[in-house]
Amino acid sequence: MRKILLSSAALTAIGGMALANCPAVTVSDPMGVAAGAFPQQYELSEFQSLANCDLGMSENPDIAALNARIRGNPDLPALADRLPAEPLVVAPYDEIGKYGGVFNALSNATEAGTSDFMSVRHVNLVRYADDLTTIVPNVAKSWSWNDDFTQLTFVLREGHRWSDGQPFGAEDVEFWYENLALDPNVIESPKDYVLAGGEPMTVDVIDAQTVRFNMPSPKPGFLSHFASHYAQGFQPKHFLGQYHPAINPDADELAQSLGFEGGYDLVRAYYGSSDWMDTPTPMLAHPDKVANLPLNAAPTLESHIVIAESTEGRQYVTNPYYYMVDTAGNQLPYINEMDEIFVGESEVRLLMLMNGEVDYKAQALQVDYVPLLLENQETAGFVVDLKPEITMPTIAFNVTSEDLEKRKVFGDLRFRQAMSVAINRDEINEVALFGLGAPQQYIGFSPTPDFITPEWEQHYAQFDAELARSLLDEIGVVDLDGDGMRELPNGDPLTLNLQVATQGISINIVELVGQNWRDVGINNTVKEVTTDEYRSSQSSNQLDVSLFEKSVPLSVVLGNAEIFIPPFDNYFNMRTAMLWGEYVESDGTAGVEPPDYVKQMMEDVRAFQATPVGTPESDALALRLVENMTGNLLFIGTVKGQQPIYRNAALKNFTQFRTASYAFYRTYPYRPSQWFLDE
């Protein structure tokens, strides 16, 4: 007898008649509570499927017309031939939705500020449920570990198809790992999350629907990586593989016939050269060649498919082969189309939000905007909620600055201690965060795990301007010309250039910090830049100070060690010490050798990932990570606050988020495919 896990919401949505059509189904009670009494966070019938039930499967009445807008897609077969044998059944939060509508999204640029909208259509092998604790199936039907967490096996859904109708299976997972994630011709260096103990894994295709990752050392957090990360653990081998020289010996010749230098150039045209899932498609990157290509964009498993792209935005339509259905048997998603507009100016984005021109937004929506949004929400028909952050505004001095005099000063721990205690975090909380935040030092982990002793949250986080001045005097950063501002020890001027991308940090907070620093004699200028400009300067080692939101949950560290390895994150997030990163990346042949405490962190975080959480060994490793990171103030925390989440009042099945957070991949735990527009 097939057992299905159903919450009270799912039982209500399905109703007695549907269950009567499922003689092979019983309600299982995994949480030790009565059937029908589960809290909604254990929402789903997603743990298994209702494949043996007659739910009267039905499709979007506009699906054929929507499919006709997808270049290269064949005419649609019947719905039963488009869905997997065991589709993923999603219980809507409030009600069975209705088809139709256009979802209006707002991003900063072609790749900047897009993760918010990416998460709305995102899928991966697994995901976090909306309790942000329980990992549940998604693309994968199930998974299993061996005893020592060195083998992770996924079972996929029979009959699952890519958006072009071609079969999806285990070879697509193997192709992603072996031929994209580990191929330096595609991604220059493998990301930490595809390694275990710093070494590559291997992938076995057991059968068409079963795939196994074999790890050189234990990595129990690898599963949680797939539950929260933007990089999808699969790519269409049938499509990208034809251009990949390791798969097709004629790939270069084929690519050249389509106007590209070689196969890898065409792979990158569709996939990009990183793991970011929103790199420009050929429609934007190669507009002169796209007409000769078979598809405008690579096939996807996501809820919506991009059909048009320019420097002004993108358009999407429903994926006719999407693998989810609701509890009444309707194929998801409910929303027909999505329009994404690129707007680089923060003032213009704010005006669009105030006018109610956007259906959902959280990324780059700083708390500074809240008063104006609250004033307009009723008349413009939107809702704004404030939710706790996982990240917080964070500061890092460039300890590998190209300016050797600055490098000497920034690299002195006493300077970083002085700059931390010069910050009036209570003032920031009251003035910029409406008193809703908690002043705190950066410790990497957020929320703070029980095994991290609480004093680290306040390490050099007190406001003490006199101590700051004393420490600056001690290292020779003093006012030599009597103008009230301090110079470098060699007499050169010291002016910190504070570049602010409002996607990553509130400019109000940066201005308050800048004033605090001027009060102790450190001159600085504040300038707003685009996110792309900020990331470019950060990655080319040109910033004096990095300013962005930072911190991740324990579960993320268990799967991805980036925040403890120079340059301490990826291109899209907050980084520093780029030359230390270059040294690590090149195995010591380039860059600047990091100090011993950084090498210790690199060793400890890999050991931490291989050790069961909650053991004394794991706790000791985590505490030493914090002692080295926070004790050396490589990153300086400010105030952990709350951030707004904006939505159209007509957007239904939209639940309360637990956090305003990138860490669990924004909307992904809250099942956007069951959102609908009631207009």
XYZ file of C-alpha atoms in Angstrom:
679
model
C 0.000 0.000 0.000
C 1.407 3.387 -0.984
C 1.660 5.750 1.962
C 1.264 9.476 1.462
C 2.195 12.160 3.964
C -0.555 14.761 3.998
C -0.953 17.835 6.145
C -4.273 19.133 7.364
C -4.220 21.641 4.496
C -3.676 18.861 1.982
C -6.429 16.696 3.453
C -8.838 19.598 3.267
C -7.827 20.415 -0.297
C -8.099 16.834 -1.522
C -11.340 16.024 0.281
C -13.060 12.713 0.822
C -14.023 12.144 -2.794
C -10.421 12.280 -4.004
C -9.292 9.955 -1.269
C -12.069 7.584 -2.205
C -10.479 7.388 -5.643
C -7.197 6.313 -4.034
C -7.793 2.872 -2.530
C -4.047 2.255 -2.352
C -3.412 5.361 -0.286
C -3.397 5.721 3.465
C -2.463 8.749 5.492
C 0.883 8.272 7.167
C 1.753 10.045 10.411
C 5.525 10.658 10.488
C 5.449 13.354 13.139
C 3.687 11.367 15.809
C 0.466 13.366 15.702
C -3.000 12.483 14.552
C -3.695 12.371 10.842
C -5.041 15.705 9.665
C -3.443 17.572 12.582
C -0.014 18.276 11.182
C 1.128 21.879 11.470
C 1.078 23.443 8.022
C 4.863 23.657 7.855
C 4.855 19.865 7.326
C 2.721 20.757 4.391
C 3.019 18.367 1.706
C 2.026 15.288 -0.072
C 5.410 15.826 -1.708
C 7.172 13.089 0.233
C 5.619 10.532 -2.100
C 3.128 10.800 -4.952
C -0.509 10.143 -5.707
C 0.318 8.207 -8.856
C -2.285 5.467 -8.239
C -5.063 7.981 -7.653
C -7.577 9.209 -10.151
C -7.535 12.918 -9.404
C -8.900 13.848 -12.810
C -5.629 15.325 -14.108
C -6.249 18.552 -16.003
C -4.163 21.140 -17.786
C -4.034 24.865 -18.335
C -6.520 25.634 -21.145
C -3.982 28.064 -22.648
C -1.078 25.602 -22.611
C -1.033 24.875 -26.350
C -0.909 28.575 -27.210
C 1.803 29.162 -24.620
C 3.826 26.239 -25.954
C 3.566 27.656 -29.462
C 5.540 30.683 -28.258
C 8.502 28.469 -27.257
C 10.793 28.370 -30.263
C 11.636 24.837 -31.313
C 9.120 23.046 -29.101
C 7.058 20.344 -30.846
C 3.270 20.174 -30.690
C 2.143 18.994 -27.286
C 1.255 15.393 -26.532
C -1.553 14.653 -24.082
C -1.052 15.735 -20.473
C -0.607 12.144 -19.318
C 2.391 11.876 -21.642
C 3.885 15.136 -20.376
C 3.719 14.401 -16.647
C 5.954 11.900 -14.838
C 4.426 8.599 -13.813
C 4.612 9.955 -10.260
C 4.196 13.719 -10.425
C 5.021 15.810 -7.400
C 1.740 16.663 -5.668
C 1.633 20.102 -4.061
C -1.018 21.072 -1.522
C -1.878 24.753 -2.020
C -1.640 26.909 1.077
C -5.156 28.306 0.888
C -7.084 27.160 -2.168
C -6.930 25.530 -5.556
C -5.758 28.298 -7.857
C -6.900 29.450 -11.237
C -4.892 29.625 -14.434
C -3.811 32.766 -16.211
C -2.256 36.142 -15.602
C 1.119 37.806 -16.065
C 3.524 37.989 -13.119
C 5.494 41.260 -13.116
C 9.038 41.001 -11.762
C 11.676 43.686 -11.179
C 15.439 43.085 -11.254
C 18.450 45.386 -11.139
C 20.181 44.202 -14.319
C 20.701 41.180 -16.536
C 22.529 39.246 -13.797
C 22.400 41.574 -10.773
C 19.432 41.453 -8.455
C 17.855 38.533 -10.303
C 18.056 35.786 -7.670
C 14.744 36.888 -6.145
C 12.905 36.226 -9.388
C 15.036 33.168 -10.185
C 13.791 31.588 -6.963
C 10.158 31.959 -8.068
C 10.668 29.526 -10.948
C 13.557 27.551 -9.381
C 13.776 23.789 -8.926
C 16.502 21.514 -7.579
C 16.874 17.904 -6.488
C 15.460 18.672 -3.032
C 14.396 21.740 -1.091
C 13.695 22.962 2.421
C 10.059 22.870 3.491
C 8.691 26.128 4.794
C 9.780 25.289 8.335
C 13.347 25.894 6.985
C 14.415 22.726 8.794
C 12.933 19.731 6.959
C 14.441 18.683 3.611
C 11.782 17.332 1.245
C 11.805 15.863 -2.281
C 11.520 18.010 -5.362
C 13.032 16.967 -8.685
C 14.293 13.843 -6.917
C 11.585 11.474 -5.681
C 13.767 10.184 -2.854
C 17.342 9.872 -1.622
C 19.452 7.703 0.647
C 22.860 7.845 2.333
C 25.278 5.087 3.150
C 26.355 4.710 6.779
C 29.391 7.022 6.700
C 27.949 9.768 4.445
C 30.300 9.085 1.563
C 27.572 7.973 -0.886
C 24.402 9.899 -1.664
C 21.913 8.218 -3.996
C 19.000 10.013 -5.663
C 15.987 8.335 -7.273
C 14.362 10.477 -9.961
C 10.811 10.367 -11.369
C 10.073 7.994 -14.200
C 8.708 9.866 -17.199
C 9.976 13.304 -16.102
C 10.700 15.474 -19.166
C 12.663 18.587 -20.019
C 10.775 21.639 -21.286
C 11.389 20.517 -24.889
C 9.724 17.162 -24.191
C 12.926 15.082 -24.056
C 13.407 12.597 -21.177
C 15.163 13.763 -18.016
C 17.178 11.276 -15.992
C 20.307 10.221 -14.155
C 22.638 10.961 -17.083
C 21.650 14.639 -16.868
C 22.919 14.741 -13.278
C 26.160 13.015 -14.268
C 26.583 15.397 -17.218
C 26.171 18.474 -14.978
C 28.788 17.215 -12.548
C 31.399 15.640 -14.806
C 31.126 17.838 -17.907
C 30.175 21.248 -16.525
C 30.983 21.616 -12.819
C 34.394 19.912 -13.106
C 35.348 20.918 -16.648
C 37.790 23.892 -16.565
C 36.768 24.731 -20.130
C 33.319 25.610 -18.775
C 33.915 26.688 -15.151
C 37.505 27.729 -14.550
C 37.772 26.153 -11.092
C 35.366 23.776 -9.349
C 33.207 25.330 -6.652
C 33.698 24.168 -3.096
C 30.267 22.539 -2.936
C 31.125 20.025 -5.692
C 34.146 18.858 -3.675
C 34.458 16.811 -0.489
C 37.496 17.534 1.633
C 38.723 19.679 -1.237
C 38.697 16.733 -3.669
C 36.302 15.864 -6.520
C 33.580 13.259 -6.183
C 32.592 10.680 -8.783
C 29.101 10.042 -10.138
C 27.601 6.641 -10.993
C 24.527 6.234 -13.190
C 22.866 3.207 -11.623
C 19.922 3.180 -14.030
C 17.862 5.711 -15.966
C 16.321 7.150 -12.779
C 19.021 6.433 -10.173
C 22.260 8.359 -9.704
C 24.895 8.157 -6.955
C 27.514 10.620 -5.757
C 30.649 8.988 -4.324
C 32.706 11.209 -2.033
C 36.378 10.859 -1.064
C 35.472 11.904 2.500
C 32.192 12.258 4.402
C 30.040 15.257 3.532
C 26.599 14.935 5.142
C 25.828 18.561 4.269
C 25.887 17.855 0.526
C 22.151 17.160 0.586
C 21.375 20.499 2.240
C 23.367 22.222 -0.484
C 20.868 21.097 -3.124
C 18.023 22.216 -0.857
C 19.143 25.830 -0.694
C 21.486 26.681 -3.580
C 20.727 28.329 -6.908
C 23.002 25.971 -8.902
C 20.867 23.091 -10.166
C 22.333 19.599 -9.967
C 21.420 18.645 -13.537
C 21.623 19.986 -17.075
C 20.200 18.690 -20.388
C 22.774 16.268 -21.758
C 20.681 15.611 -24.849
C 20.979 19.294 -25.789
C 24.227 20.699 -24.352
C 26.017 17.386 -24.824
C 25.821 17.654 -28.612
C 28.101 20.727 -28.379
C 30.423 19.335 -25.703
C 33.673 17.940 -27.162
C 33.929 15.294 -24.427
C 30.486 13.948 -25.363
C 30.357 14.474 -29.122
C 33.580 14.122 -31.166
C 31.973 16.288 -33.865
C 31.008 19.047 -31.433
C 33.493 21.610 -32.731
C 32.468 21.075 -36.328
C 28.789 21.348 -35.393
C 29.394 24.559 -33.419
C 31.372 26.073 -36.268
C 28.504 25.384 -38.654
C 26.363 27.515 -36.314
C 28.809 30.417 -36.239
C 30.843 29.627 -33.111
C 34.568 28.963 -32.822
C 34.102 25.628 -31.126
C 31.832 23.433 -29.050
C 32.775 24.914 -25.712
C 31.895 28.388 -26.980
C 28.406 27.184 -27.771
C 28.069 25.376 -24.426
C 28.980 28.643 -22.690
C 26.540 30.552 -24.898
C 23.689 28.486 -23.453
C 25.015 27.661 -19.973
C 27.384 30.518 -19.167
C 30.844 30.169 -17.648
C 29.821 29.930 -14.003
C 27.178 28.124 -11.985
C 24.899 31.185 -11.986
C 21.580 30.250 -13.559
C 20.708 33.690 -14.925
C 23.556 34.311 -17.333
C 22.387 35.866 -20.622
C 20.955 33.453 -23.164
C 22.008 33.562 -26.839
C 19.092 35.950 -27.383
C 21.063 38.613 -25.490
C 24.658 37.373 -25.694
C 24.615 36.392 -29.394
C 21.670 38.144 -31.071
C 23.391 37.919 -34.459
C 23.628 34.121 -34.230
C 20.526 33.064 -32.338
C 18.408 32.639 -35.486
C 20.736 29.847 -36.629
C 20.523 28.004 -33.312
C 17.934 25.300 -32.625
C 16.626 26.925 -29.420
C 16.646 30.410 -27.922
C 17.561 28.990 -24.511
C 18.559 25.602 -23.144
C 15.752 23.293 -21.995
C 14.838 23.577 -18.324
C 12.889 21.817 -15.567
C 11.787 25.140 -14.074
C 8.176 26.301 -13.928
C 8.618 28.891 -16.683
C 10.754 29.138 -19.828
C 12.440 32.288 -21.130
C 11.205 33.124 -24.639
C 12.563 36.671 -25.110
C 15.503 38.604 -23.675
C 17.043 42.026 -24.197
C 18.934 44.614 -22.166
C 15.540 45.810 -20.894
C 14.160 42.536 -19.591
C 12.965 38.984 -20.178
C 9.675 37.236 -20.921
C 8.689 33.741 -19.761
C 5.821 31.330 -20.377
C 4.648 28.227 -18.534
C 6.662 25.030 -18.964
C 4.184 22.566 -20.526
C 6.162 19.615 -19.138
C 6.324 20.853 -15.540
C 6.259 17.921 -13.148
C 4.011 19.239 -10.354
C 0.249 19.015 -9.897
C -2.022 20.342 -7.188
C -4.194 18.159 -5.000
C -7.080 18.427 -7.463
C -4.883 17.105 -10.268
C -4.272 20.424 -12.047
C -0.849 20.740 -13.625
C 1.148 23.595 -12.141
C 2.112 26.394 -12.399
C -1.061 28.445 -12.347
C 0.519 31.672 -13.656
C 0.729 31.756 -17.468
C 3.436 34.341 -18.099
C 6.200 36.241 -16.343
C 7.720 39.575 -17.367
C 11.025 40.631 -15.802
C 12.088 44.271 -16.186
C 15.675 45.446 -15.600
C 15.944 48.782 -13.763
C 19.372 49.895 -12.549
C 18.344 53.042 -10.651
C 17.150 52.413 -7.095
C 14.899 55.499 -7.170
C 13.054 54.209 -10.239
C 12.644 50.768 -8.670
C 11.180 52.371 -5.553
C 8.728 54.422 -7.619
C 7.546 51.303 -9.470
C 7.005 49.529 -6.169
C 5.112 52.479 -4.721
C 2.867 52.503 -7.799
C 2.039 48.810 -7.400
C 3.660 47.817 -10.702
C 5.402 44.732 -9.276
C 3.915 41.446 -8.046
C 6.698 40.377 -5.663
C 10.010 41.811 -4.472
C 12.412 41.271 -1.589
C 15.959 41.402 -2.999
C 17.521 44.885 -2.965
C 14.506 46.098 -0.981
C 16.202 47.845 1.922
C 14.462 48.811 5.148
C 15.044 52.460 4.134
C 12.085 52.103 1.757
C 9.580 50.889 4.347
C 7.987 54.215 5.416
C 7.214 55.232 1.844
C 5.937 51.779 0.944
C 3.664 51.592 3.981
C 2.163 54.951 3.072
C 1.199 53.680 -0.381
C 0.337 50.020 0.121
C -3.418 50.396 0.573
C -4.038 52.748 -2.346
C -1.661 50.913 -4.725
C -2.864 47.413 -3.803
C 0.223 45.795 -2.349
C 1.292 44.370 1.012
C 4.597 44.899 2.853
C 5.746 42.557 5.626
C 8.873 42.924 7.747
C 10.705 39.660 8.410
C 13.932 38.857 10.297
C 17.132 38.707 8.326
C 19.689 35.923 8.399
C 22.376 38.154 6.946
C 23.366 41.560 8.275
C 25.175 44.614 6.895
C 28.856 43.710 7.076
C 32.168 45.497 6.504
C 35.547 44.120 5.418
C 38.837 45.969 4.955
C 40.953 44.940 2.005
C 43.879 43.239 3.723
C 45.458 42.541 0.308
C 45.045 46.081 -1.064
C 47.132 46.972 -4.114
C 48.213 50.072 -2.148
C 50.948 48.619 0.057
C 50.658 51.342 2.705
C 46.925 50.699 3.002
C 47.577 46.951 3.008
C 49.920 47.389 5.958
C 47.339 49.362 7.931
C 44.274 47.312 6.956
C 46.225 44.153 7.798
C 46.900 45.316 11.356
C 44.319 43.747 13.652
C 44.377 46.836 15.881
C 43.110 48.943 12.965
C 40.189 46.582 12.389
C 39.446 46.539 16.125
C 39.460 50.347 16.167
C 37.130 50.601 13.191
C 34.723 48.109 14.772
C 34.422 49.856 18.144
C 34.120 53.232 16.397
C 30.729 52.107 15.025
C 27.707 53.145 17.070
C 25.517 50.117 16.421
C 22.756 51.271 18.767
C 22.445 54.480 16.759
C 22.297 52.497 13.519
C 19.550 50.342 14.981
C 17.448 53.288 16.095
C 17.994 55.594 13.114
C 18.167 53.169 10.178
C 16.370 50.056 11.424
C 13.538 51.576 13.509
C 14.839 49.884 16.658
C 13.921 46.442 15.317
C 17.463 45.071 15.052
C 20.075 43.536 17.324
C 23.659 44.909 17.325
C 26.043 42.040 16.710
C 29.496 41.107 15.515
C 29.903 38.951 12.410
C 30.504 35.290 13.307
C 29.755 33.613 9.971
C 26.910 31.430 11.224
C 23.363 32.791 11.473
C 21.280 32.081 13.486
C 23.954 31.514 16.127
C 24.227 27.761 16.815
C 24.135 26.596 20.424
C 27.747 25.464 20.294
C 29.048 28.990 19.630
C 29.682 30.740 22.940
C 27.714 34.001 23.119
C 30.624 36.371 23.805
C 31.652 36.130 20.155
C 28.450 37.927 19.112
C 29.726 41.036 20.935
C 33.465 40.738 20.254
C 34.699 44.329 19.749
C 31.098 45.297 18.990
C 30.802 47.827 21.806
C 30.752 51.532 20.937
C 33.972 53.014 22.319
C 35.306 55.969 20.332
C 38.123 56.589 22.841
C 39.402 53.033 22.457
C 39.226 53.470 18.677
C 41.316 56.653 18.840
C 43.830 55.004 21.163
C 44.296 51.997 18.877
C 44.705 54.226 15.822
C 47.317 56.295 17.647
C 49.124 53.109 18.648
C 49.607 51.971 15.042
C 50.680 55.399 13.821
C 47.503 56.395 11.989
C 47.477 59.944 13.320
C 46.579 63.465 12.203
C 49.859 64.880 10.868
C 48.626 68.091 9.204
C 46.143 69.263 11.831
C 43.023 69.088 9.683
C 41.287 66.657 12.032
C 41.662 63.670 9.715
C 44.315 61.002 10.175
C 47.009 60.083 7.658
C 48.745 56.803 6.906
C 51.944 56.198 8.921
C 54.078 57.286 5.941
C 52.208 60.599 5.750
C 50.039 59.775 2.731
C 46.373 60.801 2.927
C 43.926 58.144 4.120
C 40.467 58.467 2.605
C 38.302 55.349 2.450
C 36.216 55.030 -0.700
C 32.936 53.451 0.405
C 31.172 52.109 -2.690
C 27.582 51.089 -2.011
C 25.424 48.775 -4.106
C 21.961 49.190 -2.627
C 21.175 45.601 -3.589
C 23.587 44.550 -0.862
C 23.445 47.161 1.901
C 21.482 50.195 3.033
C 23.147 53.449 2.032
C 21.738 55.007 5.218
C 23.689 52.506 7.311
C 26.882 53.153 5.343
C 26.482 56.920 5.806
C 26.063 56.463 9.570
C 29.164 54.250 9.724
C 31.065 56.795 7.618
C 30.180 59.548 10.084
C 31.260 57.372 13.021
C 34.625 56.856 11.345
C 35.055 60.545 10.598
C 34.360 61.224 14.281
C 37.540 59.287 15.157
C 39.524 60.902 12.345
C 39.189 58.456 9.435
C 38.078 60.342 6.342
C 35.807 58.623 3.837
C 33.466 59.207 0.923
C 30.212 57.363 0.192
C 29.205 56.683 -3.398
C 26.310 54.621 -4.751
C 27.249 52.320 -7.631
C 25.442 49.596 -9.543
C 25.750 46.027 -8.338
C 27.723 45.103 -11.455
C 30.180 47.966 -10.817
C 30.559 46.934 -7.194
C 31.189 43.277 -8.007
C 33.691 44.183 -10.706
C 35.677 46.440 -8.353
C 35.533 43.897 -5.551
C 36.714 41.032 -7.750
C 39.563 43.080 -9.266
C 40.874 43.966 -5.784
C 40.081 47.669 -6.205
C 37.930 48.292 -3.122
C 39.263 49.733 0.127
C 36.243 48.369 1.953
C 33.712 45.694 1.016
C 30.146 46.494 2.091
C 27.358 43.949 1.693
C 24.999 41.645 3.572
C 26.688 38.508 4.929
C 26.145 35.424 7.183
C 24.719 31.977 6.415
C 22.932 29.204 8.338
C 24.781 26.196 9.698
C 23.161 23.996 7.048
C 24.753 26.049 4.263
C 28.246 25.805 5.788
C 27.854 22.025 5.989
C 27.409 21.887 2.216
C 29.490 24.857 1.075
C 32.649 26.047 2.857
C 33.150 29.226 0.791
C 32.743 31.727 3.630
C 35.767 30.304 5.466
C 38.070 29.992 2.426
C 39.693 33.055 0.763
C 38.240 35.191 -0.748
C 35.461 34.075 1.607
C 32.555 33.779 -0.839
C 31.699 33.700 -4.543
C 31.519 36.450 -7.155
C 27.894 37.292 -6.393
C 28.364 37.867 -2.676
C 30.709 39.676 -0.281
C 34.400 38.914 -0.725
C 37.708 40.302 0.502
C 41.432 39.437 0.494
C 41.322 38.654 -3.215
C 45.077 38.028 -3.382
C 44.808 35.405 -0.642
C 42.131 33.803 -2.782
C 44.417 33.918 -5.799
C 47.130 32.158 -3.784
C 44.724 29.399 -2.702
C 43.296 29.038 -6.202
C 46.743 28.738 -7.791
C 48.220 26.399 -5.166
C 50.692 29.084 -4.179
C 51.945 30.055 -7.635
C 50.293 33.512 -7.588
C 48.765 35.998 -5.192
C 49.710 36.558 -1.561
C 50.132 33.775 0.984
C 47.452 33.993 3.686
C 48.413 33.914 7.385
C 48.388 30.733 9.446
C 45.007 31.408 11.068
C 43.407 31.474 7.605
C 45.074 28.189 6.678
C 43.720 26.771 9.941
C 40.198 27.866 8.985
C 40.502 26.141 5.622
C 41.591 22.931 7.306
C 38.956 23.176 10.025
C 35.986 23.859 7.766
C 36.683 20.758 5.680
C 36.994 18.682 8.836
C 33.787 20.287 10.130
C 31.903 19.274 6.987
C 33.045 15.664 7.408
C 32.069 15.428 11.090
C 28.545 14.695 12.365
C 26.941 17.844 13.751
C 26.413 17.871 17.497
C 29.432 15.764 18.373
C 32.106 17.264 20.633
C 34.565 17.171 17.732
C 32.181 19.087 15.465
C 31.450 21.688 18.154
C 35.155 22.261 18.799
C 35.883 22.715 15.100
C 33.026 25.201 14.665
C 34.102 27.205 17.697
C 37.667 27.427 16.376
C 36.314 28.623 13.015
C 34.569 31.479 14.796
C 37.582 32.229 17.003
C 39.771 32.626 13.935
C 37.258 34.491 11.760
C 35.771 36.787 14.396
C 38.856 37.047 16.554
C 40.707 38.498 13.572
C 37.770 40.688 12.459
C 38.165 39.883 8.781
C 34.516 40.862 8.584
C 32.891 43.392 10.909
C 29.206 43.053 11.715
C 26.776 45.867 12.454
C 23.112 45.190 13.274
C 20.989 42.205 12.363
C 17.606 43.638 11.513
C 14.476 43.019 9.518
C 13.822 43.480 5.825
C 10.638 44.090 3.851
C 8.900 41.539 1.655
C 6.616 43.105 -0.942
C 3.757 41.437 -2.822
C 0.729 42.311 -4.871
C -2.391 41.944 -2.718
C -3.908 39.945 -5.592
C -1.133 37.307 -5.387
C -2.772 34.330 -3.664
C -1.496 31.204 -1.891
C 1.297 33.451 -0.610
C 2.219 32.412 2.925
C 4.113 34.275 5.625
C 7.863 33.861 5.116
C 9.957 32.967 8.144
C 12.856 35.163 7.076
C 13.735 37.773 4.505
C 16.611 35.636 3.379
C 18.728 34.513 0.458
C 20.111 31.667 2.564
C 17.318 29.148 1.834
C 16.995 30.519 -1.673
C 14.367 33.172 -1.065
C 10.911 31.974 -2.215
C 11.953 28.378 -2.919
C 10.644 26.899 0.381
C 7.240 28.538 -0.164
C 6.282 26.818 -3.447
C 5.701 29.709 -5.864
C 4.327 27.362 -8.527
C 1.047 27.334 -6.563
C 0.809 31.143 -6.428
C -1.917 32.643 -8.598
C -3.194 36.100 -9.446
C -6.793 36.800 -8.433
C -7.484 39.928 -10.477
